[in-house]
mmCIF file of N, CA and C in Angstrom:
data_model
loop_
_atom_site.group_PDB
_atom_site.id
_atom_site.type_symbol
_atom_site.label_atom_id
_atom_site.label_comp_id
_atom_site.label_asym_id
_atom_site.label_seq_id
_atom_site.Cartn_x
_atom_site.Cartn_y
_atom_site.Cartn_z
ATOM 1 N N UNK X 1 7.375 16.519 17.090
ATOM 2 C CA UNK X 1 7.805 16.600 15.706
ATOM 3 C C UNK X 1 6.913 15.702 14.853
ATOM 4 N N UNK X 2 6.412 16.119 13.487
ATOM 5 C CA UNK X 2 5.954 15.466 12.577
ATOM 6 C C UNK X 2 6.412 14.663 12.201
ATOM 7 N N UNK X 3 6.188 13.882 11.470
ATOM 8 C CA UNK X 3 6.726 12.605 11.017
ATOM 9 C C UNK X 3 6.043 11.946 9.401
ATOM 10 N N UNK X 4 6.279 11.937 9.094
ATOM 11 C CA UNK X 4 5.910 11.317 7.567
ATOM 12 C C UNK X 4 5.506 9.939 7.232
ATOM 13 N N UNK X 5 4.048 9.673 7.923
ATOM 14 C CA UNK X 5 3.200 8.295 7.864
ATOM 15 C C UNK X 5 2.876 8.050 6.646
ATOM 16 N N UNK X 6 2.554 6.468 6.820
ATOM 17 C CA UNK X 6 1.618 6.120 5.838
ATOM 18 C C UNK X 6 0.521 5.232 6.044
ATOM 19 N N UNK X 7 -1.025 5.585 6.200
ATOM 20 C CA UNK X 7 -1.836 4.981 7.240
ATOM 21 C C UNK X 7 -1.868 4.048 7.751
ATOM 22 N N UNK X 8 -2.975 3.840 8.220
ATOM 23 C CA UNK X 8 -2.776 1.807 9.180
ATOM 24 C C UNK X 8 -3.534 1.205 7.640
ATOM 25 N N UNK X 9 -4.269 1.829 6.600
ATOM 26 C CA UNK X 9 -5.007 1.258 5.150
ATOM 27 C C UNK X 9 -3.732 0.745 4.857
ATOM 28 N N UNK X 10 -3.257 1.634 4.383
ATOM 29 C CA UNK X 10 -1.929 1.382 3.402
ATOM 30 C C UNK X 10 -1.044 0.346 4.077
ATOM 31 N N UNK X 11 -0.295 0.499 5.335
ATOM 32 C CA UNK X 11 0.320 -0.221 5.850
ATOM 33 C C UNK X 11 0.053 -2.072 5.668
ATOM 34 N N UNK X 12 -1.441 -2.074 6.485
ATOM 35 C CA UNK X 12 -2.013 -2.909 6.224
ATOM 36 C C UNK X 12 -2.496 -4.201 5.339
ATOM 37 N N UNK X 13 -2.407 -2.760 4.449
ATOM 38 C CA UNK X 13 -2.975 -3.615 2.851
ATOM 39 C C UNK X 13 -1.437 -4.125 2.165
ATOM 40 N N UNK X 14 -0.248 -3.113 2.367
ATOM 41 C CA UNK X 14 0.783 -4.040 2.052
ATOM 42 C C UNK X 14 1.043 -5.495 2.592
ATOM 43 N N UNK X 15 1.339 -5.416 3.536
ATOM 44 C CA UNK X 15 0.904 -6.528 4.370
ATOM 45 C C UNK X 15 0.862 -7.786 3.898
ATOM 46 N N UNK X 16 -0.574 -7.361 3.691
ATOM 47 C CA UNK X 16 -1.625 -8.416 2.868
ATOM 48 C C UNK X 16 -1.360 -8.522 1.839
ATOM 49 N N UNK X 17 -1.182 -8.049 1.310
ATOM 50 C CA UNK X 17 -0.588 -8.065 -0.613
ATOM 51 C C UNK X 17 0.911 -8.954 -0.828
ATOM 52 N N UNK X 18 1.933 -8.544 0.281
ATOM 53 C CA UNK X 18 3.075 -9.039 0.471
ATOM 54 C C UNK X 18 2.574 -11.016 0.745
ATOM 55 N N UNK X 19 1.996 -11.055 1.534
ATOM 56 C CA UNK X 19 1.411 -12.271 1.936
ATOM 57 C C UNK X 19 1.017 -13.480 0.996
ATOM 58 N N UNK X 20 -0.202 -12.599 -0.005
ATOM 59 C CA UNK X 20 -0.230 -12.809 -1.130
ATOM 60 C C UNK X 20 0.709 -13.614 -2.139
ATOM 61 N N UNK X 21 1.583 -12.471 -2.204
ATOM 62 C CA UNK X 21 2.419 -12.715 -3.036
ATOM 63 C C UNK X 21 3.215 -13.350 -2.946
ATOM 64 N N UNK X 22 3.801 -14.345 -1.854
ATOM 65 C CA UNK X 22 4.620 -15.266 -0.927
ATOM 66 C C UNK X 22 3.753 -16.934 -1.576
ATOM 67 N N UNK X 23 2.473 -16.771 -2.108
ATOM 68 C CA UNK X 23 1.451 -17.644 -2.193
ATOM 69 C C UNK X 23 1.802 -18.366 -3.353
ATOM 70 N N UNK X 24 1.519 -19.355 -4.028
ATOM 71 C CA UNK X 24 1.635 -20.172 -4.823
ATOM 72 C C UNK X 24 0.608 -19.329 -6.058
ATOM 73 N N UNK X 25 0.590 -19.244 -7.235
ATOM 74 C CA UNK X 25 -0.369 -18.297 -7.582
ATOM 75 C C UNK X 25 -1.743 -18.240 -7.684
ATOM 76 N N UNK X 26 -2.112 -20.003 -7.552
ATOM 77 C CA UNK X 26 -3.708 -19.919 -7.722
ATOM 78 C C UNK X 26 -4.033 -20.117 -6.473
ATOM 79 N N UNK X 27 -3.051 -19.965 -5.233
ATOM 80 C CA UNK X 27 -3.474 -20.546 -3.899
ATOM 81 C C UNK X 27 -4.423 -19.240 -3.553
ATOM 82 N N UNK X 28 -5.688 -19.543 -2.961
ATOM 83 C CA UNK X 28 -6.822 -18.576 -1.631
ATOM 84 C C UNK X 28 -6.698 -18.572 -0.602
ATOM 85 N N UNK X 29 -6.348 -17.627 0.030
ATOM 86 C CA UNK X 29 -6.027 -17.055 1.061
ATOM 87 C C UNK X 29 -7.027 -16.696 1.804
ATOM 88 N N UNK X 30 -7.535 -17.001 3.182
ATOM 89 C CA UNK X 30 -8.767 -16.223 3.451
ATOM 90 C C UNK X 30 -8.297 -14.976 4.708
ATOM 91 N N UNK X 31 -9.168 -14.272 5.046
ATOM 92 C CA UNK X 31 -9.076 -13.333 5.896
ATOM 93 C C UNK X 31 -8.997 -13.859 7.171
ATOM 94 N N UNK X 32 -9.514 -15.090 7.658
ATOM 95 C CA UNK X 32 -9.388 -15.752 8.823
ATOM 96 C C UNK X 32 -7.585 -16.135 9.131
ATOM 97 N N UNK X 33 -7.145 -16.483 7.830
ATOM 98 C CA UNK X 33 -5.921 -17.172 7.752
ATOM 99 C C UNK X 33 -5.057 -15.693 8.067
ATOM 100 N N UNK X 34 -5.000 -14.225 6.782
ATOM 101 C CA UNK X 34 -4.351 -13.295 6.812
ATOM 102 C C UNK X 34 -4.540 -12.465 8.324
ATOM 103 N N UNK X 35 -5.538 -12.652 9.094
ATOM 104 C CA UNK X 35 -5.839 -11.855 10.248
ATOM 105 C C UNK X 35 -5.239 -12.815 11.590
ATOM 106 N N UNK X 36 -5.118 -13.625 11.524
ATOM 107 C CA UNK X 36 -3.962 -14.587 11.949
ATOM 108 C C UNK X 36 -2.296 -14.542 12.116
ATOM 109 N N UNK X 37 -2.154 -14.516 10.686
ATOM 110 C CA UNK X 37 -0.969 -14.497 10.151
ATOM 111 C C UNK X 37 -0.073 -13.042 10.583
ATOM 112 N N UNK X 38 -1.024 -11.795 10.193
ATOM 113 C CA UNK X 38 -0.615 -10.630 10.562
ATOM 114 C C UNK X 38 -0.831 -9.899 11.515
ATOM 115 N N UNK X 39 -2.025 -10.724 12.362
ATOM 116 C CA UNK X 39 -2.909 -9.939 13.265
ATOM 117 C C UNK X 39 -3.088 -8.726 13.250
ATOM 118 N N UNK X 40 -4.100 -9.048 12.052
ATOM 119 C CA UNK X 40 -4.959 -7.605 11.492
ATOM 120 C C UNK X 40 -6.100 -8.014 12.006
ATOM 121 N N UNK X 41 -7.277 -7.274 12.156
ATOM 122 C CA UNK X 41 -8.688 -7.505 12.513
ATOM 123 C C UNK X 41 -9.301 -8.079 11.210
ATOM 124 N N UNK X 42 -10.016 -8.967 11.079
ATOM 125 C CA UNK X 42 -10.583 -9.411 9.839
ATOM 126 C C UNK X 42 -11.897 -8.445 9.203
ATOM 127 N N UNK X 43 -12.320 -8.038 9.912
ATOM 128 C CA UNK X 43 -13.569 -6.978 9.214
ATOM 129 C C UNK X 43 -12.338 -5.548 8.934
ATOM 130 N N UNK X 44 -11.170 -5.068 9.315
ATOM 131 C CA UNK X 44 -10.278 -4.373 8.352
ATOM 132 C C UNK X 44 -9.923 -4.829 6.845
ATOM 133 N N UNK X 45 -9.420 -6.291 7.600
ATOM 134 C CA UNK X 45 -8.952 -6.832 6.237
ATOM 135 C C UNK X 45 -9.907 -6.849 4.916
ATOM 136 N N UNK X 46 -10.943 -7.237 5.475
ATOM 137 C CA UNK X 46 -12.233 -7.301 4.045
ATOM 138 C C UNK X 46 -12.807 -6.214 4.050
ATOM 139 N N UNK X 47 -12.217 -4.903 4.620
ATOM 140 C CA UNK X 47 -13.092 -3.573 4.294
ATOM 141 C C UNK X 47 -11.728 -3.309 3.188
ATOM 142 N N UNK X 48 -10.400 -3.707 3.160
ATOM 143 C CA UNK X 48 -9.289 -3.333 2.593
ATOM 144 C C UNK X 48 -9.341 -3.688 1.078
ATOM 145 N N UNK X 49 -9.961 -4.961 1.387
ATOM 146 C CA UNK X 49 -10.096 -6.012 0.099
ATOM 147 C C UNK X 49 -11.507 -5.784 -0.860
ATOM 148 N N UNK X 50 -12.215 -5.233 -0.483
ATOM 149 C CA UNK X 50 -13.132 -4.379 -0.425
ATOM 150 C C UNK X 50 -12.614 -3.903 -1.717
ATOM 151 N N UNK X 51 -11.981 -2.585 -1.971
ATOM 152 C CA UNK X 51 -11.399 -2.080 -2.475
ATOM 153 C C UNK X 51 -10.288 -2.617 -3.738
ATOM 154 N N UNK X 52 -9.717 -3.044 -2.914
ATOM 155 C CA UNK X 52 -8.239 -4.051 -3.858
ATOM 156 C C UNK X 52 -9.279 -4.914 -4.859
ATOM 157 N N UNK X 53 -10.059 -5.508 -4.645
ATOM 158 C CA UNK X 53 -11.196 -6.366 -5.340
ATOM 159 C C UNK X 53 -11.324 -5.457 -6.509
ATOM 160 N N UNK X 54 -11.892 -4.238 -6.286
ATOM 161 C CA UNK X 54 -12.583 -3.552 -7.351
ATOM 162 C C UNK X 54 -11.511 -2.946 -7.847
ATOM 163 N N UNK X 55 -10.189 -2.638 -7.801
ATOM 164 C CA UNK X 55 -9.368 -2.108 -7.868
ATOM 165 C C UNK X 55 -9.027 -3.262 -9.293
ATOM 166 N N UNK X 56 -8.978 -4.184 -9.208
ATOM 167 C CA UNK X 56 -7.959 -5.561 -9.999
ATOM 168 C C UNK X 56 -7.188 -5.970 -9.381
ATOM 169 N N UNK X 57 -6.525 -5.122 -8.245
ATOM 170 C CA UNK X 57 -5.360 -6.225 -7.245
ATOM 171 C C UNK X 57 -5.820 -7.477 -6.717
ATOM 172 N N UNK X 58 -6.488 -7.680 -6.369
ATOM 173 C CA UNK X 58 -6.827 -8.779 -6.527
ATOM 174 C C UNK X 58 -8.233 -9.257 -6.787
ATOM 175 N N UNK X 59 -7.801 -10.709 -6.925
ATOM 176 C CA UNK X 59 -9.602 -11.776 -7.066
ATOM 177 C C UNK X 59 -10.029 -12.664 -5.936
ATOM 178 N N UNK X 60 -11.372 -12.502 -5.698
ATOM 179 C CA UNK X 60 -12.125 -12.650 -4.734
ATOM 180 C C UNK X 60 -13.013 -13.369 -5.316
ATOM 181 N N UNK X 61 -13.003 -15.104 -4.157
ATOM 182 C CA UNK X 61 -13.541 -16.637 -4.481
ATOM 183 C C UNK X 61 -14.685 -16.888 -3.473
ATOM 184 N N UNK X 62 -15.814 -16.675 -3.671
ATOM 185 C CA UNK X 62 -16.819 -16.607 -2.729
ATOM 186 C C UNK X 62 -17.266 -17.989 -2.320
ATOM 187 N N UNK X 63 -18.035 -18.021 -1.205
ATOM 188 C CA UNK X 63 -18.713 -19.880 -0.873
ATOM 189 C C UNK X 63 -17.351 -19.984 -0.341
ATOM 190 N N UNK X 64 -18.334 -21.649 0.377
ATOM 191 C CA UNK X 64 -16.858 -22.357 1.086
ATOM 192 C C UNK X 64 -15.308 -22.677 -0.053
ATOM 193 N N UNK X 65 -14.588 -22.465 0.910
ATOM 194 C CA UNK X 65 -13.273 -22.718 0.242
ATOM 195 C C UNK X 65 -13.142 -21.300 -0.385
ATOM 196 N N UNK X 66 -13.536 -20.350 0.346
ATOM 197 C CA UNK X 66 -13.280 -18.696 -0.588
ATOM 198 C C UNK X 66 -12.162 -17.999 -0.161
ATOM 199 N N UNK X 67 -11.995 -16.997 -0.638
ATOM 200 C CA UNK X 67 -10.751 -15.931 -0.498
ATOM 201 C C UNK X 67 -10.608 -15.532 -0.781
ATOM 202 N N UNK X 68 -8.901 -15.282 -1.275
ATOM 203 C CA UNK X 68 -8.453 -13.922 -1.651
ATOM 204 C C UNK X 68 -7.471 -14.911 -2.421
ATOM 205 N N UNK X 69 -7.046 -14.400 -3.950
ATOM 206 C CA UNK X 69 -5.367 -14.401 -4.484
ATOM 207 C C UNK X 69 -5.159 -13.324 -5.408
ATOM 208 N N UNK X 70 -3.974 -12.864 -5.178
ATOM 209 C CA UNK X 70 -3.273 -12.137 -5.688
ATOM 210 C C UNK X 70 -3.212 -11.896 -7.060
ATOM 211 N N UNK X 71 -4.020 -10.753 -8.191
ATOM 212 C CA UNK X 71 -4.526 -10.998 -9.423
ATOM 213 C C UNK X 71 -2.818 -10.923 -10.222
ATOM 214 N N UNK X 72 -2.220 -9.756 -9.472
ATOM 215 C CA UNK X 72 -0.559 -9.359 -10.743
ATOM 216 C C UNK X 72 0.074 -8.925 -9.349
ATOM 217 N N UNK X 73 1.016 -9.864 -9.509
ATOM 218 C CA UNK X 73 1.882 -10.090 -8.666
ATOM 219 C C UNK X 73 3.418 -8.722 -9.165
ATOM 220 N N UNK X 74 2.929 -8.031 -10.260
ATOM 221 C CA UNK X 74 4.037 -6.747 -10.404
ATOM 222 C C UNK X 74 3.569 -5.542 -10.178
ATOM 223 N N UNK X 75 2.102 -6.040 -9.234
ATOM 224 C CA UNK X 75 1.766 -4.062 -8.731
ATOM 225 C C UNK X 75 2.932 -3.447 -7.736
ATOM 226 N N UNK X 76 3.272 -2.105 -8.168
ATOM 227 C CA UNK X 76 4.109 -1.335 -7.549
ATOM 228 C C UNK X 76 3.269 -1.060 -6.091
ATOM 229 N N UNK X 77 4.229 -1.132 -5.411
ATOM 230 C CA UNK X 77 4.050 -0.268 -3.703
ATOM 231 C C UNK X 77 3.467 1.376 -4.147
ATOM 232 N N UNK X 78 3.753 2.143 -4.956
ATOM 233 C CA UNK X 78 3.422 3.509 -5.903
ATOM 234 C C UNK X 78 1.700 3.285 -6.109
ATOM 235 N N UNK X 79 1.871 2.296 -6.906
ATOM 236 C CA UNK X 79 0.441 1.999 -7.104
ATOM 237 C C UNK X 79 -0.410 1.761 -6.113
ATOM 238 N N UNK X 80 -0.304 1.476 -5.035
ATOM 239 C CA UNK X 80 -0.779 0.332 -3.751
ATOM 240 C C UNK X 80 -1.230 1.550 -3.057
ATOM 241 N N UNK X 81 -0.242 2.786 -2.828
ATOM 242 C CA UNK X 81 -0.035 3.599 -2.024
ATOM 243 C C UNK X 81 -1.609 4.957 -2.505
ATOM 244 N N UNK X 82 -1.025 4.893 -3.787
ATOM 245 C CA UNK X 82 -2.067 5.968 -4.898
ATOM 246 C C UNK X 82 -3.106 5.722 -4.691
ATOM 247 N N UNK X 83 -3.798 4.429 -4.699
ATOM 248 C CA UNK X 83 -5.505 3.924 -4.646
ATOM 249 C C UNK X 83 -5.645 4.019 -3.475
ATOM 250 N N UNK X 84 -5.220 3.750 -2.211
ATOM 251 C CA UNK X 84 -5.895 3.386 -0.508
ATOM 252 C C UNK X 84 -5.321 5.196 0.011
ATOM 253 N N UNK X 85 -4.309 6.119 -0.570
ATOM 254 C CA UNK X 85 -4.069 7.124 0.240
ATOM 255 C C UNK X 85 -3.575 7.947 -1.142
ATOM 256 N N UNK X 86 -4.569 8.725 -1.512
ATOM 257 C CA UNK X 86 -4.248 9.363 -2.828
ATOM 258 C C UNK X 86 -3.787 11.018 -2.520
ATOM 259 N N UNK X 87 -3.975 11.468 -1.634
ATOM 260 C CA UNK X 87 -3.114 12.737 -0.907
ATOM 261 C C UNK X 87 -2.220 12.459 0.480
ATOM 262 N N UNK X 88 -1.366 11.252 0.304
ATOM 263 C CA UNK X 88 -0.298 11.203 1.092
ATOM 264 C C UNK X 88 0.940 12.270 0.450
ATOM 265 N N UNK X 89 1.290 13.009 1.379
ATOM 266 C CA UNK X 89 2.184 13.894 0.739
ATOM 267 C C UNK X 89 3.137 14.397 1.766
ATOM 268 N N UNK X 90 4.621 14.650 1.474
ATOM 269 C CA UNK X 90 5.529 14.677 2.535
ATOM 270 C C UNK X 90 4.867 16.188 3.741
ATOM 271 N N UNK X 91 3.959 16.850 3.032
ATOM 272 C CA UNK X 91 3.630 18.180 3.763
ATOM 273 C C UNK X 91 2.883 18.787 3.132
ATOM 274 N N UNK X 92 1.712 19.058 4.047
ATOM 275 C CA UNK X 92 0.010 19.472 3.522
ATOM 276 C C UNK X 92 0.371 20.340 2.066
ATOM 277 N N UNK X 93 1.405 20.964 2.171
ATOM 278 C CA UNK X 93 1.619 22.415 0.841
ATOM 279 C C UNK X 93 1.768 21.105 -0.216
ATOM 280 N N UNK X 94 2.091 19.986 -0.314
ATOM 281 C CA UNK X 94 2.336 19.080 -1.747
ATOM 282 C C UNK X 94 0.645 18.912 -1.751
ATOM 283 N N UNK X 95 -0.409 18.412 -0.949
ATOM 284 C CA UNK X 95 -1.450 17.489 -1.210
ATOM 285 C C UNK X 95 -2.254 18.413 -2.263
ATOM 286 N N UNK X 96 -2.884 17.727 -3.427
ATOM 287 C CA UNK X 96 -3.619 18.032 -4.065
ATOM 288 C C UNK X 96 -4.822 18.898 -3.215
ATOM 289 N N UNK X 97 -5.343 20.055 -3.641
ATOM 290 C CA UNK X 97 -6.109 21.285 -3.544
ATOM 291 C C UNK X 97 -5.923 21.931 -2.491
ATOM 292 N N UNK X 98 -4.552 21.941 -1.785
ATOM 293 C CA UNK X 98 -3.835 22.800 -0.876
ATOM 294 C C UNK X 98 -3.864 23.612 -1.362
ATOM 295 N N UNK X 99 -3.463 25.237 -1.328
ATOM 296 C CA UNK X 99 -3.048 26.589 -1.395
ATOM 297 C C UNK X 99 -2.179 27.230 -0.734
ATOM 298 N N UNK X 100 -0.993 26.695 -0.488
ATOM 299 C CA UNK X 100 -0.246 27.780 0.300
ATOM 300 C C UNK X 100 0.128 29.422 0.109
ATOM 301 N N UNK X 101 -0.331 30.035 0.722
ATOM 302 C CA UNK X 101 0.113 31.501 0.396
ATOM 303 C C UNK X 101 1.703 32.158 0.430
ATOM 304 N N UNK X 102 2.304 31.188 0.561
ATOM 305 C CA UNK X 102 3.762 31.394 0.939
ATOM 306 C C UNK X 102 4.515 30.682 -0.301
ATOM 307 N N UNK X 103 3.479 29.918 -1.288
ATOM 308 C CA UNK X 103 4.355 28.769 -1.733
ATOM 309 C C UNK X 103 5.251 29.672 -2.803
ATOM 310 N N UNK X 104 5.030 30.492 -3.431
ATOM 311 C CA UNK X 104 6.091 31.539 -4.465
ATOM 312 C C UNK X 104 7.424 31.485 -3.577
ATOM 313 N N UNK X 105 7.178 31.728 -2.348
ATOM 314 C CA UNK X 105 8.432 32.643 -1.885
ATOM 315 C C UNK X 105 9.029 31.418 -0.683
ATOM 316 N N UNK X 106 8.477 30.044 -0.670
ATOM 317 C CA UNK X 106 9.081 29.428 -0.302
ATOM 318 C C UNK X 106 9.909 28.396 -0.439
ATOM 319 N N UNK X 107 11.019 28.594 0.071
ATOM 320 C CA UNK X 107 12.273 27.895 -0.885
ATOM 321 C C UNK X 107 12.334 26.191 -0.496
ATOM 322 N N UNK X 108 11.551 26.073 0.559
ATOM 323 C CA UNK X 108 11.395 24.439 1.069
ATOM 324 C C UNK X 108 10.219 23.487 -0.093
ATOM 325 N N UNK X 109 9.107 24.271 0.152
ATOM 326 C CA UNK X 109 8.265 24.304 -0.912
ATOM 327 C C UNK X 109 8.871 23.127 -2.153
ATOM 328 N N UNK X 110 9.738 23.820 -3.116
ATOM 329 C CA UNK X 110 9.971 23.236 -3.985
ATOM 330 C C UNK X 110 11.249 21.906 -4.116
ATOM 331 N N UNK X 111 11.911 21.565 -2.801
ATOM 332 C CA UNK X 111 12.353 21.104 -1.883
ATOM 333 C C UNK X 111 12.067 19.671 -2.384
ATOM 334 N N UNK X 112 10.415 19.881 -1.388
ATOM 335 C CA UNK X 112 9.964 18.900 -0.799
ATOM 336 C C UNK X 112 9.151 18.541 -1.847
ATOM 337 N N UNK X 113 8.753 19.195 -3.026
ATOM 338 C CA UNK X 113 8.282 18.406 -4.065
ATOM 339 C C UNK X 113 8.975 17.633 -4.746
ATOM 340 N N UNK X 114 10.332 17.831 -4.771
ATOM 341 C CA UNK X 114 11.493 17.063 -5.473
ATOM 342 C C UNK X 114 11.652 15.792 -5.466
ATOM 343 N N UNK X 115 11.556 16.182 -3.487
ATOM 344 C CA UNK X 115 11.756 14.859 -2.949
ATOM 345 C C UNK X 115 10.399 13.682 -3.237
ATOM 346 N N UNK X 116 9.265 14.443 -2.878
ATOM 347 C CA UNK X 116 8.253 13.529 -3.236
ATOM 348 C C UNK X 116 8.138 13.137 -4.205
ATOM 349 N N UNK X 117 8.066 13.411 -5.390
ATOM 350 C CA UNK X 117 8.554 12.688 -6.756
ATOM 351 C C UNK X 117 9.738 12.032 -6.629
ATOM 352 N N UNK X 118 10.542 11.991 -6.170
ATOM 353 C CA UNK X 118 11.227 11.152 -6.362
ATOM 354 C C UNK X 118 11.082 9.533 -5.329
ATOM 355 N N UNK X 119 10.262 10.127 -4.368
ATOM 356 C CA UNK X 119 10.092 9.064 -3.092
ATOM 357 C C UNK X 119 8.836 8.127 -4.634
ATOM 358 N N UNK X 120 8.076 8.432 -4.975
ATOM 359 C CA UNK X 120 7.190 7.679 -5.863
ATOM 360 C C UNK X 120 7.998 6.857 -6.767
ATOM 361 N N UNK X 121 8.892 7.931 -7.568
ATOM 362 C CA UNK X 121 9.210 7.120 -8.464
ATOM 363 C C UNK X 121 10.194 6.165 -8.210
ATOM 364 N N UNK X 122 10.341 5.569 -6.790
ATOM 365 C CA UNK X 122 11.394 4.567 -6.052
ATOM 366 C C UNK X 122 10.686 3.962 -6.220
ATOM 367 N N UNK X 123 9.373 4.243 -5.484
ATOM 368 C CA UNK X 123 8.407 3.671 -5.102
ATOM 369 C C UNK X 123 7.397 2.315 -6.357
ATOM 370 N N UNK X 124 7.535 3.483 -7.692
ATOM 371 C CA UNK X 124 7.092 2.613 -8.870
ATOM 372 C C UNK X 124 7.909 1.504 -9.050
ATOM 373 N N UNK X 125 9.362 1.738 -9.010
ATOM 374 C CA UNK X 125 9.943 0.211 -9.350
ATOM 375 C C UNK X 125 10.087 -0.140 -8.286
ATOM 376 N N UNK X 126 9.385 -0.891 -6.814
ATOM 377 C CA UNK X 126 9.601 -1.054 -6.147
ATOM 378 C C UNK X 126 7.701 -2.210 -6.090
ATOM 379 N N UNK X 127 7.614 -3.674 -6.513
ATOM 380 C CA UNK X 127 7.021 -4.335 -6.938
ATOM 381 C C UNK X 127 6.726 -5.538 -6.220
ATOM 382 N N UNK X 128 5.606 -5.897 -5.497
ATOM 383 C CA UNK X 128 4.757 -6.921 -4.193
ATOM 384 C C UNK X 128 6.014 -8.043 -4.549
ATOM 385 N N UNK X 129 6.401 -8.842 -6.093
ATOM 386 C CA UNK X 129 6.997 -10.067 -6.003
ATOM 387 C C UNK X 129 8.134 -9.892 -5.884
ATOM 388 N N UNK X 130 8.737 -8.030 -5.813
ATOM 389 C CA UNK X 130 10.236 -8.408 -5.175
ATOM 390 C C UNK X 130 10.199 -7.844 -3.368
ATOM 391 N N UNK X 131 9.264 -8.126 -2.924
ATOM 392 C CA UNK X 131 9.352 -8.023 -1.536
ATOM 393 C C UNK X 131 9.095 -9.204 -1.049
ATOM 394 N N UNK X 132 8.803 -10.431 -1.535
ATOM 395 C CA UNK X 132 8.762 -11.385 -0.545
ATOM 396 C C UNK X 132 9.557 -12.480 -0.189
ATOM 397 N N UNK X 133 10.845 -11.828 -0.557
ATOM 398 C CA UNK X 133 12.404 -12.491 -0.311
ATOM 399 C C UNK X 133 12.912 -11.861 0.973
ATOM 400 N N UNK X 134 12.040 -10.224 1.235
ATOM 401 C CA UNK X 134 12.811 -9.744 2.015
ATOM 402 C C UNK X 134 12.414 -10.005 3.515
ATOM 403 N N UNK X 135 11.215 -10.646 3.897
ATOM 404 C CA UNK X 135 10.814 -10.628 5.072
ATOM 405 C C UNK X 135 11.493 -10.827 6.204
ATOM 406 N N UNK X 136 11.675 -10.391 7.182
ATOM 407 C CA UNK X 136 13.044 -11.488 8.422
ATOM 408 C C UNK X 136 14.215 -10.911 8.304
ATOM 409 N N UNK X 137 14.555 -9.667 7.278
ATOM 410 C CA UNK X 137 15.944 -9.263 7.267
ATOM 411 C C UNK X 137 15.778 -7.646 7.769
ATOM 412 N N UNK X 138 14.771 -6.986 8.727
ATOM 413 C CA UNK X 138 14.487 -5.659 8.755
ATOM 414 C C UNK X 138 14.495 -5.839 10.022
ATOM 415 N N UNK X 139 15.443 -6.876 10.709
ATOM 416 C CA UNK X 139 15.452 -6.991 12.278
ATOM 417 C C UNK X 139 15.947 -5.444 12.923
ATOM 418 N N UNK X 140 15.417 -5.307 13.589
ATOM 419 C CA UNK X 140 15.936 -3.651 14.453
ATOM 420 C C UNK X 140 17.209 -4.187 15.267
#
């Protein structure tokens, strides 16, 4: 059975962003410290940051004493999700330049677009500085 992921990027980069955001605000964070902390691989982490850098999520402190901090601590998980996986979609018929030939006459179809708009727009008010109260309470 399929299942409805969201990559090891995305995963990842929350992560790190969550981490972040746990941080004091002008505190630097480095990839040695976050690949540690989360045991992520550090050449992931700075291919991630990579990105987030040019993105505005965050700012990047080069030379000794460098890193990473967290530029706006109210980016949505929506947002986070959109830039690192921009055709995540509950089922190939939602992803941008799909074609389903069935999609007129299929009644799931419009279903599952419902739902995906609505999984986003949870997702928009759903913001890095109100997740880092929650860590430690998602015990299985």
């Amino acid at each position: 059975m399929n299942t409805i992921l969201i990559n090891r990027k995305v995963d990842y980069a929350i992560r790190c962003l969550v981490y972040l955001a746990k941080q004091k605000p002008a505190q630097i964070v480095t990839t040695a410290e976050l690949s540690r902390r989360l045991r992520i691989s550090r050449p992931f982490i700075a291919k991630i940051f990579q990105l987030l850098v040019r993105q505005g999520i965050v700012e990047g402190e080069k030379g000794k004493g460098g890193g990473f901090r967290l530029k706006n601590r109210q980016v949505s998980l929506a947002k986070i999700i959109r830039l690192l996986d921009p055709n995540l979609a509950l089922n190939k018929c939602l992803k941008k330049g799909f074609h389903c030939f069935m999609r007129e006459e299929c009644p799931v179809h419009y279903i599952l677009c419902s739902m995906q708009r609505e999984l986003f727009q949870r997702l928009d008010k759903i913001q890095l500085s109100g997740l880092t109260n929650k860590i430690g309470r998602n015990k299985r």
